[in-house]
PDB file of C-alpha atoms in Angstrom:
ATOM      1  CA  UNK A   3     -93.066 -31.497   8.861  1.00 60.00           C
ATOM      2  CA  UNK A   4     -90.579 -29.075   7.320  1.00 76.00           C
ATOM      3  CA  UNK A   5     -87.254 -30.553   6.217  1.00 85.00           C
ATOM      4  CA  UNK A   6     -84.381 -28.960   8.100  1.00 90.00           C
ATOM      5  CA  UNK A   7     -81.155 -28.676   6.101  1.00 92.00           C
ATOM      6  CA  UNK A   8     -77.723 -29.082   7.723  1.00 91.00           C
ATOM      7  CA  UNK A   9     -75.335 -29.523   4.783  1.00 91.00           C
ATOM      8  CA  UNK A  10     -73.605 -26.261   3.803  1.00 91.00           C
ATOM      9  CA  UNK A  11     -73.990 -26.735   0.051  1.00 94.00           C
ATOM     10  CA  UNK A  12     -77.636 -27.702   0.396  1.00 94.00           C
ATOM     11  CA  UNK A  13     -78.330 -24.694   2.629  1.00 94.00           C
ATOM     12  CA  UNK A  14     -76.785 -22.306   0.095  1.00 96.00           C
ATOM     13  CA  UNK A  15     -78.442 -24.038  -2.876  1.00 94.00           C
ATOM     14  CA  UNK A  16     -81.829 -23.842  -1.187  1.00 95.00           C
ATOM     15  CA  UNK A  17     -81.611 -20.432   0.456  1.00 96.00           C
ATOM     16  CA  UNK A  18     -83.953 -18.645  -2.021  1.00 97.00           C
ATOM     17  CA  UNK A  19     -83.230 -15.100  -0.788  1.00 98.00           C
ATOM     18  CA  UNK A  20     -86.204 -12.744  -0.688  1.00 98.00           C
ATOM     19  CA  UNK A  21     -85.958  -8.982  -0.264  1.00 98.00           C
ATOM     20  CA  UNK A  22     -88.697  -7.817   2.103  1.00 98.00           C
ATOM     21  CA  UNK A  23     -90.292  -4.404   1.842  1.00 97.00           C
ATOM     22  CA  UNK A  24     -89.504  -1.666   4.316  1.00 96.00           C
ATOM     23  CA  UNK A  25     -86.482  -0.508   6.246  1.00 98.00           C
ATOM     24  CA  UNK A  26     -85.297  -1.437   9.720  1.00 98.00           C
ATOM     25  CA  UNK A  27     -83.002   0.047  12.343  1.00 97.00           C
ATOM     26  CA  UNK A  28     -81.084  -1.439  15.252  1.00 97.00           C
ATOM     27  CA  UNK A  29     -81.747   0.464  18.500  1.00 95.00           C
ATOM     28  CA  UNK A  30     -80.894   0.373  22.195  1.00 94.00           C
ATOM     29  CA  UNK A  31     -84.141   0.170  24.170  1.00 90.00           C
ATOM     30  CA  UNK A  32     -82.783   2.010  27.186  1.00 86.00           C
ATOM     31  CA  UNK A  33     -85.436   2.377  29.901  1.00 82.00           C
ATOM     32  CA  UNK A  34     -88.361   2.205  27.468  1.00 82.00           C
ATOM     33  CA  UNK A  35     -91.086  -0.403  27.574  1.00 84.00           C
ATOM     34  CA  UNK A  36     -89.657  -2.167  24.530  1.00 83.00           C
ATOM     35  CA  UNK A  37     -92.425  -4.783  24.318  1.00 84.00           C
ATOM     36  CA  UNK A  38     -94.944  -2.040  23.484  1.00 85.00           C
ATOM     37  CA  UNK A  39     -92.793  -1.098  20.475  1.00 89.00           C
ATOM     38  CA  UNK A  40     -93.477  -4.496  18.857  1.00 92.00           C
ATOM     39  CA  UNK A  41     -89.917  -5.066  17.659  1.00 96.00           C
ATOM     40  CA  UNK A  42     -89.148  -7.430  14.829  1.00 96.00           C
ATOM     41  CA  UNK A  43     -86.500  -8.836  17.166  1.00 96.00           C
ATOM     42  CA  UNK A  44     -84.826  -8.154  20.483  1.00 94.00           C
ATOM     43  CA  UNK A  45     -81.717  -9.411  22.182  1.00 94.00           C
ATOM     44  CA  UNK A  46     -80.648  -8.866  25.762  1.00 92.00           C
ATOM     45  CA  UNK A  47     -76.955  -7.969  25.928  1.00 92.00           C
ATOM     46  CA  UNK A  48     -74.801  -7.029  28.910  1.00 94.00           C
ATOM     47  CA  UNK A  49     -75.269  -3.358  27.945  1.00 93.00           C
ATOM     48  CA  UNK A  50     -79.061  -3.646  27.746  1.00 92.00           C
ATOM     49  CA  UNK A  51     -81.800  -4.670  25.338  1.00 92.00           C
ATOM     50  CA  UNK A  52     -81.137  -4.223  21.616  1.00 94.00           C
ATOM     51  CA  UNK A  53     -84.108  -3.984  19.278  1.00 96.00           C
ATOM     52  CA  UNK A  54     -84.714  -4.282  15.566  1.00 97.00           C
ATOM     53  CA  UNK A  55     -87.564  -1.923  14.723  1.00 97.00           C
ATOM     54  CA  UNK A  56     -89.284  -0.855  11.555  1.00 97.00           C
ATOM     55  CA  UNK A  57     -87.758   2.463  10.518  1.00 97.00           C
ATOM     56  CA  UNK A  58     -90.983   4.476  10.789  1.00 95.00           C
ATOM     57  CA  UNK A  59     -91.916   2.972  14.158  1.00 94.00           C
ATOM     58  CA  UNK A  60     -88.462   3.804  15.516  1.00 95.00           C
ATOM     59  CA  UNK A  61     -88.725   7.351  14.197  1.00 95.00           C
ATOM     60  CA  UNK A  62     -92.180   7.783  15.745  1.00 94.00           C
ATOM     61  CA  UNK A  63     -90.861   6.495  19.090  1.00 93.00           C
ATOM     62  CA  UNK A  64     -87.998   9.007  19.029  1.00 93.00           C
ATOM     63  CA  UNK A  65     -85.138   6.591  18.404  1.00 93.00           C
ATOM     64  CA  UNK A  66     -82.164   7.619  16.279  1.00 89.00           C
ATOM     65  CA  UNK A  67     -82.699   6.149  12.820  1.00 90.00           C
ATOM     66  CA  UNK A  68     -79.134   5.984  11.569  1.00 91.00           C
ATOM     67  CA  UNK A  69     -78.083   3.270   9.131  1.00 95.00           C
ATOM     68  CA  UNK A  70     -81.465   2.017   7.868  1.00 97.00           C
ATOM     69  CA  UNK A  71     -81.219  -1.593   6.785  1.00 98.00           C
ATOM     70  CA  UNK A  72     -83.116  -3.696   4.270  1.00 98.00           C
ATOM     71  CA  UNK A  73     -84.150  -7.231   5.186  1.00 98.00           C
ATOM     72  CA  UNK A  74     -83.395 -10.255   3.019  1.00 98.00           C
ATOM     73  CA  UNK A  75     -84.879 -13.516   4.282  1.00 98.00           C
ATOM     74  CA  UNK A  76     -83.212 -16.786   3.354  1.00 98.00           C
ATOM     75  CA  UNK A  77     -86.123 -19.159   2.844  1.00 96.00           C
ATOM     76  CA  UNK A  78     -84.252 -22.371   3.545  1.00 96.00           C
ATOM     77  CA  UNK A  79     -85.015 -24.106   6.829  1.00 93.00           C
ATOM     78  CA  UNK A  80     -81.424 -24.198   8.035  1.00 92.00           C
ATOM     79  CA  UNK A  81     -80.596 -26.230  11.108  1.00 90.00           C
ATOM     80  CA  UNK A  82     -79.442 -24.336  14.155  1.00 89.00           C
ATOM     81  CA  UNK A  83     -76.407 -26.629  14.214  1.00 90.00           C
ATOM     82  CA  UNK A  84     -75.830 -26.393  10.457  1.00 91.00           C
ATOM     83  CA  UNK A  85     -72.397 -25.109   9.492  1.00 91.00           C
ATOM     84  CA  UNK A  86     -71.544 -22.812   6.604  1.00 94.00           C
ATOM     85  CA  UNK A  87     -74.577 -20.781   5.541  1.00 96.00           C
ATOM     86  CA  UNK A  88     -73.746 -17.658   7.538  1.00 96.00           C
ATOM     87  CA  UNK A  89     -70.104 -17.840   6.470  1.00 96.00           C
ATOM     88  CA  UNK A  90     -70.990 -18.252   2.785  1.00 97.00           C
ATOM     89  CA  UNK A  91     -73.474 -15.362   2.819  1.00 98.00           C
ATOM     90  CA  UNK A  92     -71.253 -13.007   4.817  1.00 98.00           C
ATOM     91  CA  UNK A  93     -68.210 -13.834   2.647  1.00 98.00           C
ATOM     92  CA  UNK A  94     -70.075 -13.242  -0.629  1.00 98.00           C
ATOM     93  CA  UNK A  95     -71.428  -9.922   0.613  1.00 98.00           C
ATOM     94  CA  UNK A  96     -68.036  -8.884   2.027  1.00 98.00           C
ATOM     95  CA  UNK A  97     -66.386  -9.598  -1.320  1.00 98.00           C
ATOM     96  CA  UNK A  98     -68.907  -7.189  -2.878  1.00 98.00           C
ATOM     97  CA  UNK A  99     -68.139  -4.608  -0.159  1.00 98.00           C
ATOM     98  CA  UNK A 100     -71.616  -4.899   1.368  1.00 98.00           C
ATOM     99  CA  UNK A 101     -71.989  -4.824   5.158  1.00 98.00           C
ATOM    100  CA  UNK A 102     -74.394  -7.347   6.654  1.00 98.00           C
ATOM    101  CA  UNK A 103     -75.885  -8.269   9.987  1.00 97.00           C
ATOM    102  CA  UNK A 104     -77.188 -11.818  10.278  1.00 97.00           C
ATOM    103  CA  UNK A 105     -80.054 -12.827  12.546  1.00 97.00           C
ATOM    104  CA  UNK A 106     -80.804 -16.524  12.795  1.00 93.00           C
ATOM    105  CA  UNK A 107     -83.893 -17.427  14.812  1.00 92.00           C
ATOM    106  CA  UNK A 108     -85.525 -20.861  14.681  1.00 90.00           C
ATOM    107  CA  UNK A 109     -86.867 -21.139  11.123  1.00 90.00           C
ATOM    108  CA  UNK A 110     -84.859 -18.930   8.774  1.00 94.00           C
ATOM    109  CA  UNK A 111     -81.747 -16.817   8.572  1.00 96.00           C
ATOM    110  CA  UNK A 112     -82.244 -13.115   7.898  1.00 98.00           C
ATOM    111  CA  UNK A 113     -79.689 -10.746   6.405  1.00 98.00           C
ATOM    112  CA  UNK A 114     -79.803  -7.016   7.104  1.00 98.00           C
ATOM    113  CA  UNK A 115     -77.935  -4.896   4.554  1.00 98.00           C
ATOM    114  CA  UNK A 116     -77.746  -1.133   3.974  1.00 98.00           C
ATOM    115  CA  UNK A 117     -80.950  -0.007   2.252  1.00 98.00           C
ATOM    116  CA  UNK A 118     -79.063   1.632  -0.608  1.00 98.00           C
ATOM    117  CA  UNK A 119     -77.313  -1.694  -1.425  1.00 98.00           C
ATOM    118  CA  UNK A 120     -80.337  -3.994  -1.042  1.00 98.00           C
ATOM    119  CA  UNK A 121     -80.853  -4.811  -4.730  1.00 98.00           C
ATOM    120  CA  UNK A 122     -77.134  -5.427  -5.203  1.00 98.00           C
ATOM    121  CA  UNK A 123     -77.021  -7.656  -2.109  1.00 98.00           C
ATOM    122  CA  UNK A 124     -79.974  -9.669  -3.376  1.00 98.00           C
ATOM    123  CA  UNK A 125     -78.213 -10.139  -6.739  1.00 98.00           C
ATOM    124  CA  UNK A 126     -75.054 -11.326  -4.949  1.00 98.00           C
ATOM    125  CA  UNK A 127     -77.044 -13.859  -2.918  1.00 98.00           C
ATOM    126  CA  UNK A 128     -78.968 -15.119  -5.940  1.00 98.00           C
ATOM    127  CA  UNK A 129     -75.645 -15.628  -7.779  1.00 98.00           C
ATOM    128  CA  UNK A 130     -74.255 -17.468  -4.749  1.00 98.00           C
ATOM    129  CA  UNK A 131     -77.289 -19.739  -4.702  1.00 98.00           C
ATOM    130  CA  UNK A 132     -77.053 -20.424  -8.447  1.00 97.00           C
ATOM    131  CA  UNK A 133     -73.355 -21.334  -8.111  1.00 97.00           C
ATOM    132  CA  UNK A 134     -74.122 -23.913  -5.421  1.00 94.00           C
TER     133      UNK A 134
END
């Protein structure tokens, strides 16, 4: 069984950020059959279904592809009730002037950053991990 980490320092020390290949966009599904688009993620909000799609798939489906984002996965198994990882990551990136969108499903936390700042964001997160 995978060890789930709850302690903030341990989550940061073990996050092992990994920049994934590709680019992603956040889109509003509208009236489309969003399941057929095979989104990386979806979330139902009061305004409708929001999707995270691969850039090229979104383009092919006719979605606006503004603000392409890179994906950095934090490879620590952080507990859903763990406190501090999101705050530490978002604060470090904010101090570097890098926007981020965090997505935290069951196993890992994922950080979406502007594509053009991906390498810099990864360096910031690696430095944060090393300092923990």
